[in-house]
PDB file of C-alpha atoms in Angstrom:
ATOM      1  CA  MET A   1     100.819 104.101 152.028  1.00 50.00           C
ATOM      2  CA  LEU A   2      99.455 105.531 148.789  1.00 47.00           C
ATOM      3  CA  SER A   3      97.191 108.517 148.982  1.00 53.00           C
ATOM      4  CA  PRO A   4      93.857 108.595 147.099  1.00 48.00           C
ATOM      5  CA  LYS A   5      95.346 111.220 144.767  1.00 49.00           C
ATOM      6  CA  SER A   6      98.276 108.956 143.969  1.00 44.00           C
ATOM      7  CA  ILE A   7      95.990 105.985 143.317  1.00 41.00           C
ATOM      8  CA  ASN A   8      93.798 108.055 140.977  1.00 44.00           C
ATOM      9  CA  PHE A   9      96.872 109.243 139.074  1.00 38.00           C
ATOM     10  CA  HIS A  10      98.146 105.673 138.642  1.00 40.00           C
ATOM     11  CA  LEU A  11      94.734 104.466 137.481  1.00 38.00           C
ATOM     12  CA  LEU A  12      94.548 107.327 135.003  1.00 38.00           C
ATOM     13  CA  LEU A  13      98.022 106.501 133.708  1.00 36.00           C
ATOM     14  CA  LEU A  14      97.173 102.801 133.415  1.00 36.00           C
ATOM     15  CA  SER A  15      93.941 103.518 131.518  1.00 38.00           C
ATOM     16  CA  PHE A  16      95.820 105.811 129.111  1.00 34.00           C
ATOM     17  CA  PHE A  17      98.370 103.093 128.273  1.00 32.00           C
ATOM     18  CA  THR A  18      95.656 100.466 127.909  1.00 32.00           C
ATOM     19  CA  PHE A  19      93.752 102.767 125.515  1.00 31.00           C
ATOM     20  CA  SER A  20      96.893 103.528 123.487  1.00 30.00           C
ATOM     21  CA  ILE A  21      97.878  99.885 123.145  1.00 31.00           C
ATOM     22  CA  SER A  22      94.389  98.704 122.187  1.00 31.00           C
ATOM     23  CA  ASN A  23      94.010 101.482 119.599  1.00 32.00           C
ATOM     24  CA  SER A  24      97.385 100.836 117.962  1.00 30.00           C
ATOM     25  CA  THR A  25      96.578  97.121 117.744  1.00 33.00           C
ATOM     26  CA  ALA A  26      93.251  97.938 116.100  1.00 32.00           C
ATOM     27  CA  LEU A  27      94.935 100.183 113.540  1.00 32.00           C
ATOM     28  CA  VAL A  28      97.466  97.518 112.587  1.00 37.00           C
ATOM     29  CA  SER A  29      94.863  94.794 112.250  1.00 37.00           C
ATOM     30  CA  THR A  30      92.489  97.069 110.306  1.00 38.00           C
ATOM     31  CA  ARG A  31      95.216  97.981 107.809  1.00 42.00           C
ATOM     32  CA  ASP A  32      96.128  94.328 107.504  1.00 43.00           C
ATOM     33  CA  THR A  33      92.595  93.246 106.616  1.00 46.00           C
ATOM     34  CA  LEU A  34      91.738  95.944 104.095  1.00 70.00           C
ATOM     35  CA  GLU A  35      94.483  95.467 101.512  1.00 84.00           C
ATOM     36  CA  VAL A  36      93.491  93.675  98.320  1.00 90.00           C
ATOM     37  CA  TYR A  37      95.614  92.338  95.461  1.00 91.00           C
ATOM     38  CA  TYR A  38      94.014  91.657  92.088  1.00 93.00           C
ATOM     39  CA  PRO A  39      95.570  89.671  89.246  1.00 94.00           C
ATOM     40  CA  THR A  40      94.384  92.021  86.493  1.00 94.00           C
ATOM     41  CA  ASP A  41      94.033  91.911  82.703  1.00 95.00           C
ATOM     42  CA  CYS A  42      93.863  95.240  80.877  1.00 95.00           C
ATOM     43  CA  TYR A  43      92.649  95.851  77.331  1.00 96.00           C
ATOM     44  CA  ASN A  44      93.346  98.865  75.128  1.00 95.00           C
ATOM     45  CA  THR A  45      90.557  99.153  72.552  1.00 93.00           C
ATOM     46  CA  LEU A  46      92.261 101.985  70.646  1.00 94.00           C
ATOM     47  CA  ILE A  47      95.361 100.052  69.607  1.00 93.00           C
ATOM     48  CA  GLN A  48      93.935  96.548  70.154  1.00 93.00           C
ATOM     49  CA  SER A  49      96.485  95.472  72.756  1.00 94.00           C
ATOM     50  CA  SER A  50      96.387  93.885  76.183  1.00 95.00           C
ATOM     51  CA  TYR A  51      98.600  93.378  79.218  1.00 94.00           C
ATOM     52  CA  SER A  52      98.562  91.845  82.697  1.00 93.00           C
ATOM     53  CA  GLN A  53      99.454  93.300  86.062  1.00 92.00           C
ATOM     54  CA  ILE A  54      98.904  92.755  89.763  1.00 92.00           C
ATOM     55  CA  SER A  55      96.903  95.674  91.097  1.00 91.00           C
ATOM     56  CA  TYR A  56      97.218  96.679  94.746  1.00 90.00           C
ATOM     57  CA  TYR A  57      94.498  98.584  96.595  1.00 88.00           C
ATOM     58  CA  SER A  58      95.012  99.763 100.154  1.00 84.00           C
ATOM     59  CA  SER A  59      91.279  99.472 100.824  1.00 80.00           C
ATOM     60  CA  LEU A  60      88.379  97.507  99.429  1.00 78.00           C
ATOM     61  CA  SER A  61      86.270 100.663  99.021  1.00 74.00           C
ATOM     62  CA  THR A  62      88.887 102.193  96.689  1.00 74.00           C
ATOM     63  CA  ALA A  63      88.926  99.001  94.641  1.00 72.00           C
ATOM     64  CA  GLN A  64      85.159  99.137  94.233  1.00 74.00           C
ATOM     65  CA  SER A  65      85.117 102.690  92.873  1.00 76.00           C
ATOM     66  CA  TYR A  66      86.795 102.086  89.459  1.00 79.00           C
ATOM     67  CA  LEU A  67      89.810 104.154  90.505  1.00 83.00           C
ATOM     68  CA  PRO A  68      93.309 103.215  89.371  1.00 86.00           C
ATOM     69  CA  PRO A  69      95.161 100.995  91.847  1.00 90.00           C
ATOM     70  CA  ASP A  70      97.284 102.501  94.608  1.00 87.00           C
ATOM     71  CA  SER A  71     100.166 100.609  93.049  1.00 86.00           C
ATOM     72  CA  PHE A  72     100.684  97.907  90.450  1.00 88.00           C
ATOM     73  CA  ALA A  73     103.333  95.592  89.076  1.00 87.00           C
ATOM     74  CA  SER A  74     103.439  94.583  85.424  1.00 85.00           C
ATOM     75  CA  ILE A  75     103.506  90.881  84.673  1.00 87.00           C
ATOM     76  CA  ASN A  76     103.420  91.017  80.884  1.00 85.00           C
ATOM     77  CA  LEU A  77     103.356  94.273  78.913  1.00 84.00           C
ATOM     78  CA  TYR A  78     102.412  92.656  75.602  1.00 85.00           C
ATOM     79  CA  GLU A  79      99.564  90.240  76.307  1.00 85.00           C
ATOM     80  CA  THR A  80      97.379  88.851  79.044  1.00 86.00           C
ATOM     81  CA  VAL A  81      98.513  85.774  80.944  1.00 88.00           C
ATOM     82  CA  GLU A  82      96.840  82.610  82.204  1.00 86.00           C
ATOM     83  CA  TRP A  83      96.621  83.379  85.909  1.00 86.00           C
ATOM     84  CA  HIS A  84      95.641  79.884  86.980  1.00 83.00           C
ATOM     85  CA  ASP A  85      98.093  77.018  87.564  1.00 81.00           C
ATOM     86  CA  ASN A  86     100.938  79.418  88.170  1.00 82.00           C
ATOM     87  CA  SER A  87     102.747  81.448  90.798  1.00 82.00           C
ATOM     88  CA  TRP A  88     103.577  85.135  90.355  1.00 81.00           C
ATOM     89  CA  THR A  89     106.010  87.105  92.492  1.00 81.00           C
ATOM     90  CA  VAL A  90     106.337  90.840  92.026  1.00 82.00           C
ATOM     91  CA  THR A  91     108.192  93.643  93.747  1.00 74.00           C
ATOM     92  CA  VAL A  92     107.451  97.292  93.159  1.00 69.00           C
ATOM     93  CA  PRO A  93     110.435  99.394  94.251  1.00 62.00           C
ATOM     94  CA  VAL A  94     108.837 102.829  93.773  1.00 59.00           C
ATOM     95  CA  ASP A  95     105.747 102.328  95.935  1.00 64.00           C
ATOM     96  CA  PRO A  96     107.017  99.280  97.783  1.00 66.00           C
ATOM     97  CA  PHE A  97     105.027  96.118  97.878  1.00 76.00           C
ATOM     98  CA  THR A  98     106.138  92.561  97.366  1.00 84.00           C
ATOM     99  CA  VAL A  99     103.624  89.779  96.958  1.00 88.00           C
ATOM    100  CA  THR A 100     103.597  86.195  95.729  1.00 90.00           C
ATOM    101  CA  ILE A 101     100.257  85.044  94.365  1.00 92.00           C
ATOM    102  CA  GLU A 102      99.552  81.438  93.511  1.00 92.00           C
ATOM    103  CA  ILE A 103      96.351  80.560  91.657  1.00 94.00           C
ATOM    104  CA  GLY A 104      95.300  76.897  91.428  1.00 93.00           C
ATOM    105  CA  TYR A 105      95.007  75.019  88.138  1.00 91.00           C
ATOM    106  CA  ASP A 106      91.259  74.482  88.634  1.00 93.00           C
ATOM    107  CA  ALA A 107      90.444  78.159  89.297  1.00 94.00           C
ATOM    108  CA  PRO A 108      88.539  78.684  86.006  1.00 93.00           C
ATOM    109  CA  GLN A 109      86.065  75.918  86.986  1.00 94.00           C
ATOM    110  CA  ALA A 110      85.619  77.164  90.571  1.00 96.00           C
ATOM    111  CA  PHE A 111      82.416  78.744  91.799  1.00 97.00           C
ATOM    112  CA  ILE A 112      82.266  82.423  92.723  1.00 96.00           C
ATOM    113  CA  GLY A 113      83.440  82.813  96.310  1.00 96.00           C
ATOM    114  CA  ASP A 114      85.584  79.657  96.280  1.00 97.00           C
ATOM    115  CA  ILE A 115      89.144  79.839  97.570  1.00 97.00           C
ATOM    116  CA  ILE A 116      91.335  79.251  94.514  1.00 95.00           C
ATOM    117  CA  GLY A 117      94.790  80.177  95.743  1.00 94.00           C
ATOM    118  CA  SER A 118      96.884  82.134  98.189  1.00 94.00           C
ATOM    119  CA  ALA A 119      98.970  85.271  98.572  1.00 92.00           C
ATOM    120  CA  VAL A 120     101.950  85.884 100.843  1.00 90.00           C
ATOM    121  CA  SER A 121     103.833  89.088 101.477  1.00 85.00           C
ATOM    122  CA  PRO A 122     106.202  90.544 104.035  1.00 82.00           C
ATOM    123  CA  ASP A 123     103.675  93.407 104.239  1.00 75.00           C
ATOM    124  CA  PHE A 124     101.051  91.319 106.039  1.00 77.00           C
ATOM    125  CA  VAL A 125     100.932  88.565 108.630  1.00 81.00           C
ATOM    126  CA  GLY A 126     100.262  85.013 107.477  1.00 85.00           C
ATOM    127  CA  VAL A 127      98.754  83.843 104.226  1.00 90.00           C
ATOM    128  CA  LYS A 128      95.820  85.571 102.515  1.00 91.00           C
ATOM    129  CA  ASN A 129      93.296  83.597 100.514  1.00 95.00           C
ATOM    130  CA  CYS A 130      92.599  84.254  96.848  1.00 95.00           C
ATOM    131  CA  TYR A 131      88.985  83.981  95.758  1.00 96.00           C
ATOM    132  CA  LYS A 132      87.160  83.539  92.495  1.00 96.00           C
ATOM    133  CA  GLN A 133      84.795  86.427  91.840  1.00 95.00           C
ATOM    134  CA  GLU A 134      82.598  87.532  89.003  1.00 94.00           C
ATOM    135  CA  ARG A 135      84.749  89.133  86.342  1.00 94.00           C
ATOM    136  CA  LEU A 136      84.547  92.784  87.228  1.00 92.00           C
ATOM    137  CA  LEU A 137      85.671  96.036  85.704  1.00 94.00           C
ATOM    138  CA  LEU A 138      88.289  97.116  88.216  1.00 93.00           C
ATOM    139  CA  SER A 139      89.516 100.372  86.696  1.00 92.00           C
ATOM    140  CA  LYS A 140      89.568 102.569  83.594  1.00 91.00           C
ATOM    141  CA  PRO A 141      92.984 104.284  83.445  1.00 89.00           C
ATOM    142  CA  ASN A 142      91.749 106.261  80.424  1.00 91.00           C
ATOM    143  CA  GLU A 143      88.892 106.192  77.917  1.00 92.00           C
ATOM    144  CA  TRP A 144      90.453 103.349  75.874  1.00 95.00           C
ATOM    145  CA  ILE A 145      91.817 101.071  78.583  1.00 94.00           C
ATOM    146  CA  GLU A 146      89.713  98.854  80.814  1.00 94.00           C
ATOM    147  CA  CYS A 147      91.175  96.561  83.478  1.00 95.00           C
ATOM    148  CA  TYR A 148      89.312  93.466  84.655  1.00 95.00           C
ATOM    149  CA  ALA A 149      89.823  91.011  87.505  1.00 95.00           C
ATOM    150  CA  GLU A 150      88.384  87.547  87.985  1.00 95.00           C
ATOM    151  CA  TYR A 151      90.355  86.771  91.154  1.00 95.00           C
ATOM    152  CA  ALA A 152      90.999  88.758  94.337  1.00 94.00           C
ATOM    153  CA  CYS A 153      93.484  88.087  97.134  1.00 93.00           C
ATOM    154  CA  GLY A 154      93.113  89.437 100.649  1.00 89.00           C
ATOM    155  CA  ASP A 155      90.622  89.452 103.493  1.00 76.00           C
ATOM    156  CA  LEU A 156      87.427  90.080 101.580  1.00 76.00           C
TER     157      LEU A 156
END
């Protein structure tokens, strides 16, 4: 027969494991829902040039503070691209992320908040939606360069 002390110890041990498992699950799902990928167009007003990249932010709050992305992958170094009606796959080996973003052909005519495409990555579970948003100034890497995004992919 188990003594009251033994029962209390087992209950304490069980509650500890339950707490640990529930907290680790929450951390994984929180990380999974905060990442955002932006198809981004950047303009350099000093030398009158432009380029496109996919900008990765590990949290939505960082993305909304005009800070440079946590990581990015260049799509075209010499001009901006038509993001809609295309699929873009990028891999960044230095700060690893791999993502495939597909934006629908009718994205330019979509309303703000509409789902206009999808994103898949081995870094998150399932498929993330891409949304049309108001064109926003995402970051200013320096005083001459401004980067804008009209689409955002992730759990927003």
